[in-house]
Amino acid sequence: MLTGEQLRAARAMLKLEQGELAELSGVSTETIKRLERMEGAISANSMTLDGLQKALEKEGVMFIPENGGLPGVRLRRDPPANIRTRKRRGE
């Protein structure tokens, strides 16, 4: 289950604008804005959630399940080159 908090955190960690995530995932910017405002589990079409999760995972994010605590997000140990390039541009 993907949460609004995880979606916001993942995008921030990757330094992605909402429009960039929209292009990568095939989900509209307006839908991303709406989903990021949600607290807790996101209620959306399964294709929408799948598109967002796959796009963010391809960019280097790992979603951490609840496991008795709160769900989370982290970057892979060796993120893809495009993340490193984007981080340098943002510095």
C-alpha positions as CSV (number, residue, x, y, z in Angstrom):
1,M,0.0,0.0,0.0
2,L,1.4,3.4,-1.0
3,T,0.7,6.4,1.2
4,G,0.6,10.1,0.3
5,E,3.5,10.6,2.7
6,Q,5.6,8.0,0.9
7,L,4.7,9.5,-2.5
8,R,5.8,13.0,-1.4
9,A,9.0,11.7,0.3
10,A,10.0,9.6,-2.7
11,R,9.6,12.5,-5.1
12,A,11.5,14.8,-2.8
13,M,14.4,12.4,-2.4
14,L,14.7,12.1,-6.1
15,K,14.5,15.8,-6.6
16,L,11.6,15.3,-9.1
17,E,9.1,18.0,-9.9
18,Q,5.5,16.8,-10.1
19,G,5.5,17.3,-13.8
20,E,8.6,15.1,-14.2
21,L,7.0,12.3,-12.2
22,A,3.9,12.7,-14.4
23,E,6.0,12.2,-17.5
24,L,7.8,9.2,-16.0
25,S,4.7,7.5,-14.7
26,G,2.0,8.4,-17.3
27,V,-0.1,9.8,-14.4
28,S,-1.4,13.4,-14.8
29,T,0.2,16.2,-12.7
30,E,-3.2,17.0,-11.2
31,T,-3.7,13.4,-10.0
32,I,-0.2,13.4,-8.5
33,K,-1.1,16.7,-6.7
34,R,-4.3,15.2,-5.4
35,L,-2.7,12.0,-4.2
36,E,0.2,13.8,-2.4
37,R,-2.4,15.7,-0.4
38,M,-3.8,12.5,1.0
39,E,-2.9,11.2,4.5
40,G,-2.4,7.5,4.9
41,A,-3.1,4.9,2.2
42,I,-3.8,6.3,-1.2
43,S,-7.2,5.5,-2.7
44,A,-6.8,5.5,-6.5
45,N,-7.0,3.2,-9.5
46,S,-4.6,0.3,-9.3
47,M,-3.1,1.3,-12.7
48,T,-2.3,4.8,-11.3
49,L,-0.7,3.5,-8.2
50,D,1.3,0.9,-10.1
51,G,2.5,3.5,-12.6
52,L,3.7,5.8,-9.9
53,Q,5.4,3.1,-7.8
54,K,7.2,1.5,-10.8
55,A,8.4,4.9,-12.1
56,L,9.7,5.9,-8.6
57,E,11.4,2.5,-8.1
58,K,13.0,2.7,-11.5
59,E,14.5,6.0,-10.5
60,G,16.0,4.4,-7.4
61,V,13.4,4.5,-4.6
62,M,12.7,1.6,-2.3
63,F,9.3,1.5,-0.5
64,I,9.5,0.1,3.0
65,P,6.4,-1.7,4.2
66,E,4.8,-1.0,7.6
67,N,6.2,-4.0,9.5
68,G,4.8,-2.9,12.8
69,G,6.0,0.7,12.4
70,L,5.3,3.3,9.9
71,P,5.8,2.8,6.2
72,G,8.8,4.5,4.7
73,V,10.9,5.3,1.7
74,R,14.7,5.1,1.1
75,L,17.1,5.3,-1.9
76,R,18.8,2.2,-3.1
77,R,22.4,1.9,-2.1
78,D,23.6,2.4,-5.6
79,P,21.0,4.7,-7.3
80,P,20.9,4.9,-11.1
81,A,23.2,7.5,-12.8
82,N,20.3,9.9,-13.6
83,I,19.7,10.5,-9.9
84,R,23.3,11.4,-9.3
85,T,23.2,13.8,-12.3
86,R,19.9,15.4,-11.1
87,K,21.4,15.8,-7.6
88,R,24.5,17.6,-9.0
89,R,22.3,19.9,-11.0
90,G,20.3,20.8,-7.9
91,E,23.3,21.6,-5.8
